[in-house]
mmCIF file with all atom_site columns, C-alpha atoms in Angstrom:
data_model
loop_
_atom_site.group_PDB
_atom_site.id
_atom_site.type_symbol
_atom_site.label_atom_id
_atom_site.label_alt_id
_atom_site.label_comp_id
_atom_site.label_asym_id
_atom_site.label_entity_id
_atom_site.label_seq_id
_atom_site.pdbx_PDB_ins_code
_atom_site.Cartn_x
_atom_site.Cartn_y
_atom_site.Cartn_z
_atom_site.occupancy
_atom_site.B_iso_or_equiv
_atom_site.pdbx_formal_charge
_atom_site.auth_seq_id
_atom_site.auth_comp_id
_atom_site.auth_asym_id
_atom_site.auth_atom_id
_atom_site.pdbx_PDB_model_num
ATOM 1   C CA . MET A 1 1   ? 17.894  117.033 -15.237 1.00 59.00 ? 489 MET A CA 1
ATOM 2   C CA . SER A 1 2   ? 14.128  117.022 -14.975 1.00 70.00 ? 490 SER A CA 1
ATOM 3   C CA . LYS A 1 3   ? 12.341  119.708 -16.963 1.00 74.00 ? 491 LYS A CA 1
ATOM 4   C CA . TYR A 1 4   ? 9.701   119.965 -14.212 1.00 80.00 ? 492 TYR A CA 1
ATOM 5   C CA . ARG A 1 5   ? 12.247  121.145 -11.675 1.00 83.00 ? 493 ARG A CA 1
ATOM 6   C CA . LYS A 1 6   ? 13.439  124.120 -13.740 1.00 85.00 ? 494 LYS A CA 1
ATOM 7   C CA . GLY A 1 7   ? 12.940  127.420 -11.948 1.00 87.00 ? 495 GLY A CA 1
ATOM 8   C CA . ALA A 1 8   ? 12.192  125.777 -8.567  1.00 90.00 ? 496 ALA A CA 1
ATOM 9   C CA . VAL A 1 9   ? 13.767  127.643 -5.647  1.00 91.00 ? 497 VAL A CA 1
ATOM 10  C CA . TYR A 1 10  ? 15.734  125.797 -2.958  1.00 92.00 ? 498 TYR A CA 1
ATOM 11  C CA . LEU A 1 11  ? 18.186  126.426 -0.108  1.00 93.00 ? 499 LEU A CA 1
ATOM 12  C CA . ARG A 1 12  ? 21.646  124.890 0.191   1.00 93.00 ? 500 ARG A CA 1
ATOM 13  C CA . ARG A 1 13  ? 24.952  125.507 1.974   1.00 94.00 ? 501 ARG A CA 1
ATOM 14  C CA . MET A 1 14  ? 27.180  128.111 0.359   1.00 92.00 ? 502 MET A CA 1
ATOM 15  C CA . LYS A 1 15  ? 30.025  126.800 -1.822  1.00 91.00 ? 503 LYS A CA 1
ATOM 16  C CA . ALA A 1 16  ? 33.342  128.510 -2.570  1.00 89.00 ? 504 ALA A CA 1
ATOM 17  C CA . GLY A 1 17  ? 32.482  128.935 -6.258  1.00 91.00 ? 505 GLY A CA 1
ATOM 18  C CA . ASP A 1 18  ? 29.079  130.612 -5.775  1.00 92.00 ? 506 ASP A CA 1
ATOM 19  C CA . LYS A 1 19  ? 28.560  133.867 -7.668  1.00 92.00 ? 507 LYS A CA 1
ATOM 20  C CA . SER A 1 20  ? 25.833  136.494 -7.839  1.00 92.00 ? 508 SER A CA 1
ATOM 21  C CA . ASP A 1 21  ? 24.833  139.284 -10.225 1.00 91.00 ? 509 ASP A CA 1
ATOM 22  C CA . ASP A 1 22  ? 23.623  141.525 -7.417  1.00 90.00 ? 510 ASP A CA 1
ATOM 23  C CA . PHE A 1 23  ? 26.272  143.633 -5.631  1.00 94.00 ? 511 PHE A CA 1
ATOM 24  C CA . ARG A 1 24  ? 24.426  143.552 -2.315  1.00 93.00 ? 512 ARG A CA 1
ATOM 25  C CA . THR A 1 25  ? 24.161  139.749 -2.382  1.00 92.00 ? 513 THR A CA 1
ATOM 26  C CA . TYR A 1 26  ? 27.836  139.510 -3.325  1.00 92.00 ? 514 TYR A CA 1
ATOM 27  C CA . MET A 1 27  ? 28.784  141.676 -0.309  1.00 93.00 ? 515 MET A CA 1
ATOM 28  C CA . ARG A 1 28  ? 26.650  139.556 2.031   1.00 91.00 ? 516 ARG A CA 1
ATOM 29  C CA . MET A 1 29  ? 28.279  136.394 0.677   1.00 91.00 ? 517 MET A CA 1
ATOM 30  C CA . ALA A 1 30  ? 31.730  137.886 1.354   1.00 91.00 ? 518 ALA A CA 1
ATOM 31  C CA . MET A 1 31  ? 30.713  138.946 4.860   1.00 90.00 ? 519 MET A CA 1
ATOM 32  C CA . PHE A 1 32  ? 29.255  135.545 5.780   1.00 89.00 ? 520 PHE A CA 1
ATOM 33  C CA . SER A 1 33  ? 32.239  133.629 4.370   1.00 87.00 ? 521 SER A CA 1
ATOM 34  C CA . ASP A 1 34  ? 34.714  135.544 6.615   1.00 87.00 ? 522 ASP A CA 1
ATOM 35  C CA . LYS A 1 35  ? 34.422  133.809 10.003  1.00 84.00 ? 523 LYS A CA 1
ATOM 36  C CA . SER A 1 36  ? 37.005  136.045 11.743  1.00 86.00 ? 524 SER A CA 1
ATOM 37  C CA . ALA A 1 37  ? 34.663  139.071 11.601  1.00 83.00 ? 525 ALA A CA 1
ATOM 38  C CA . TRP A 1 38  ? 31.984  137.420 13.761  1.00 84.00 ? 526 TRP A CA 1
ATOM 39  C CA . LYS A 1 39  ? 31.719  137.310 17.541  1.00 88.00 ? 527 LYS A CA 1
ATOM 40  C CA . HIS A 1 40  ? 30.152  133.811 17.401  1.00 87.00 ? 528 HIS A CA 1
ATOM 41  C CA . PRO A 1 41  ? 31.549  132.195 14.226  1.00 86.00 ? 529 PRO A CA 1
ATOM 42  C CA . GLU A 1 42  ? 30.030  128.819 15.130  1.00 88.00 ? 530 GLU A CA 1
ATOM 43  C CA . LYS A 1 43  ? 26.551  130.273 14.462  1.00 84.00 ? 531 LYS A CA 1
ATOM 44  C CA . VAL A 1 44  ? 27.486  131.483 10.970  1.00 88.00 ? 532 VAL A CA 1
ATOM 45  C CA . LYS A 1 45  ? 26.877  128.687 8.462   1.00 91.00 ? 533 LYS A CA 1
ATOM 46  C CA . PRO A 1 46  ? 26.007  130.525 5.222   1.00 92.00 ? 534 PRO A CA 1
ATOM 47  C CA . VAL A 1 47  ? 23.015  129.299 3.223   1.00 94.00 ? 535 VAL A CA 1
ATOM 48  C CA . VAL A 1 48  ? 22.174  130.438 -0.306  1.00 94.00 ? 536 VAL A CA 1
ATOM 49  C CA . LEU A 1 49  ? 18.874  130.620 -2.145  1.00 93.00 ? 537 LEU A CA 1
ATOM 50  C CA . VAL A 1 50  ? 19.257  129.127 -5.617  1.00 93.00 ? 538 VAL A CA 1
ATOM 51  C CA . GLN A 1 51  ? 16.952  128.509 -8.570  1.00 92.00 ? 539 GLN A CA 1
ATOM 52  C CA . HIS A 1 52  ? 17.148  125.300 -10.603 1.00 91.00 ? 540 HIS A CA 1
ATOM 53  C CA . GLY A 1 53  ? 18.521  126.022 -14.060 1.00 88.00 ? 541 GLY A CA 1
ATOM 54  C CA . VAL A 1 54  ? 20.112  129.345 -13.001 1.00 88.00 ? 542 VAL A CA 1
ATOM 55  C CA . LYS A 1 55  ? 23.849  129.465 -12.258 1.00 89.00 ? 543 LYS A CA 1
ATOM 56  C CA . ARG A 1 56  ? 23.787  132.558 -10.023 1.00 92.00 ? 544 ARG A CA 1
ATOM 57  C CA . VAL A 1 57  ? 22.745  132.867 -6.367  1.00 93.00 ? 545 VAL A CA 1
ATOM 58  C CA . VAL A 1 58  ? 19.467  134.686 -5.685  1.00 91.00 ? 546 VAL A CA 1
ATOM 59  C CA . GLY A 1 59  ? 19.915  135.357 -1.953  1.00 91.00 ? 547 GLY A CA 1
ATOM 60  C CA . VAL A 1 60  ? 22.216  134.583 0.966   1.00 93.00 ? 548 VAL A CA 1
ATOM 61  C CA . PHE A 1 61  ? 21.472  134.067 4.686   1.00 92.00 ? 549 PHE A CA 1
ATOM 62  C CA . MET A 1 62  ? 23.545  133.599 7.839   1.00 89.00 ? 550 MET A CA 1
ATOM 63  C CA . ASN A 1 63  ? 22.217  130.103 8.631   1.00 88.00 ? 551 ASN A CA 1
ATOM 64  C CA . MET A 1 64  ? 19.305  127.802 7.823   1.00 91.00 ? 552 MET A CA 1
ATOM 65  C CA . ASP A 1 65  ? 17.127  129.074 10.706  1.00 88.00 ? 553 ASP A CA 1
ATOM 66  C CA . ASP A 1 66  ? 17.612  132.663 9.544   1.00 86.00 ? 554 ASP A CA 1
ATOM 67  C CA . ALA A 1 67  ? 16.751  131.709 5.951   1.00 89.00 ? 555 ALA A CA 1
ATOM 68  C CA . VAL A 1 68  ? 13.567  129.845 6.865   1.00 88.00 ? 556 VAL A CA 1
ATOM 69  C CA . GLY A 1 69  ? 12.537  132.661 9.217   1.00 85.00 ? 557 GLY A CA 1
ATOM 70  C CA . CYS A 1 70  ? 13.067  135.335 6.544   1.00 83.00 ? 558 CYS A CA 1
ATOM 71  C CA . LEU A 1 71  ? 11.288  133.401 3.825   1.00 82.00 ? 559 LEU A CA 1
ATOM 72  C CA . PHE A 1 72  ? 8.213   132.428 5.846   1.00 79.00 ? 560 PHE A CA 1
ATOM 73  C CA . SER A 1 73  ? 7.867   135.465 8.133   1.00 71.00 ? 561 SER A CA 1
ATOM 74  C CA . GLY A 1 74  ? 5.575   137.352 5.724   1.00 66.00 ? 562 GLY A CA 1
ATOM 75  C CA . SER A 1 75  ? 3.115   134.496 5.324   1.00 59.00 ? 563 SER A CA 1
ATOM 76  C CA . LEU A 1 76  ? 2.521   133.864 9.037   1.00 61.00 ? 564 LEU A CA 1
ATOM 77  C CA . GLU A 1 77  ? 0.031   136.139 10.751  1.00 67.00 ? 565 GLU A CA 1
ATOM 78  C CA . LYS A 1 78  ? 1.218   137.563 14.021  1.00 69.00 ? 566 LYS A CA 1
ATOM 79  C CA . ARG A 1 79  ? -1.009  137.290 17.037  1.00 70.00 ? 567 ARG A CA 1
ATOM 80  C CA . VAL A 1 80  ? -2.536  140.595 18.107  1.00 69.00 ? 568 VAL A CA 1
ATOM 81  C CA . ARG A 1 81  ? -1.051  141.460 21.455  1.00 71.00 ? 569 ARG A CA 1
ATOM 82  C CA . ASN A 1 82  ? -2.976  142.959 24.331  1.00 71.00 ? 570 ASN A CA 1
ATOM 83  C CA . SER A 1 83  ? -0.552  145.369 25.995  1.00 68.00 ? 571 SER A CA 1
ATOM 84  C CA . ARG A 1 84  ? -2.517  145.327 29.241  1.00 71.00 ? 572 ARG A CA 1
ATOM 85  C CA . HIS A 1 85  ? -2.477  141.551 29.644  1.00 71.00 ? 573 HIS A CA 1
ATOM 86  C CA . ASN A 1 86  ? 0.507   139.755 31.131  1.00 70.00 ? 574 ASN A CA 1
ATOM 87  C CA . PRO A 1 87  ? 0.154   135.945 31.283  1.00 70.00 ? 575 PRO A CA 1
ATOM 88  C CA . ARG A 1 88  ? 1.993   135.724 34.627  1.00 75.00 ? 576 ARG A CA 1
ATOM 89  C CA . ARG A 1 89  ? 0.371   138.689 36.397  1.00 71.00 ? 577 ARG A CA 1
ATOM 90  C CA . GLY A 1 90  ? -3.020  138.830 34.739  1.00 72.00 ? 578 GLY A CA 1
ATOM 91  C CA . MET A 1 91  ? -4.655  142.086 33.674  1.00 72.00 ? 579 MET A CA 1
ATOM 92  C CA . ARG A 1 92  ? -2.792  145.371 34.227  1.00 72.00 ? 580 ARG A CA 1
ATOM 93  C CA . TYR A 1 93  ? -4.809  148.426 35.112  1.00 73.00 ? 581 TYR A CA 1
ATOM 94  C CA . THR A 1 94  ? -3.652  151.972 34.536  1.00 76.00 ? 582 THR A CA 1
ATOM 95  C CA . LYS A 1 95  ? -4.631  154.997 36.625  1.00 78.00 ? 583 LYS A CA 1
ATOM 96  C CA . GLY A 1 96  ? -7.243  155.939 34.042  1.00 81.00 ? 584 GLY A CA 1
ATOM 97  C CA . ASP A 1 97  ? -8.791  152.475 34.147  1.00 79.00 ? 585 ASP A CA 1
ATOM 98  C CA . LEU A 1 98  ? -9.004  152.580 37.944  1.00 81.00 ? 586 LEU A CA 1
ATOM 99  C CA . LYS A 1 99  ? -10.578 156.072 37.946  1.00 86.00 ? 587 LYS A CA 1
ATOM 100 C CA . LYS A 1 100 ? -13.157 154.998 35.396  1.00 84.00 ? 588 LYS A CA 1
ATOM 101 C CA . ALA A 1 101 ? -13.947 151.836 37.382  1.00 83.00 ? 589 ALA A CA 1
ATOM 102 C CA . PHE A 1 102 ? -14.326 153.862 40.603  1.00 86.00 ? 590 PHE A CA 1
ATOM 103 C CA . ARG A 1 103 ? -16.610 156.433 38.915  1.00 88.00 ? 591 ARG A CA 1
ATOM 104 C CA . LYS A 1 104 ? -18.798 153.616 37.615  1.00 85.00 ? 592 LYS A CA 1
ATOM 105 C CA . TRP A 1 105 ? -18.902 151.995 41.095  1.00 86.00 ? 593 TRP A CA 1
ATOM 106 C CA . ALA A 1 106 ? -19.596 155.328 42.853  1.00 89.00 ? 594 ALA A CA 1
ATOM 107 C CA . PHE A 1 107 ? -22.374 156.265 40.403  1.00 87.00 ? 595 PHE A CA 1
ATOM 108 C CA . LYS A 1 108 ? -24.036 152.881 40.879  1.00 86.00 ? 596 LYS A CA 1
ATOM 109 C CA . HIS A 1 109 ? -23.862 153.128 44.683  1.00 85.00 ? 597 HIS A CA 1
ATOM 110 C CA . ASN A 1 110 ? -25.064 156.743 44.786  1.00 83.00 ? 598 ASN A CA 1
ATOM 111 C CA . GLN A 1 111 ? -28.184 155.688 42.868  1.00 75.00 ? 599 GLN A CA 1
ATOM 112 C CA . GLU A 1 112 ? -28.812 152.870 45.372  1.00 72.00 ? 600 GLU A CA 1
ATOM 113 C CA . ARG A 1 113 ? -28.366 155.255 48.307  1.00 71.00 ? 601 ARG A CA 1
ATOM 114 C CA . ALA A 1 114 ? -30.740 157.819 46.768  1.00 70.00 ? 602 ALA A CA 1
ATOM 115 C CA . ALA A 1 115 ? -33.465 155.197 46.198  1.00 64.00 ? 603 ALA A CA 1
#
């Protein structure tokens, strides 16, 4: 075994002999290994997070997509959403926005009429 790999973290499919020191991880491993408890058992393909040189499992996930999503979700910045903008319908205006727009329009036109 390479000494440079020691401590490196990797994902792999769960094996029958996997063990963990953490009670919560142990319970998740038991839950994911029991296919009869799931509505869609075909989606449950347990994946474990393991460290090279360590015999115990660090973490357990339902499937590879779930694992990758959980591990990388903190590092990716989420796009700031504009609640008023809908890509299909365009900009949404509330009653307050419309009142403000009308006041601005009326003020501008009253000045033109007075001049």
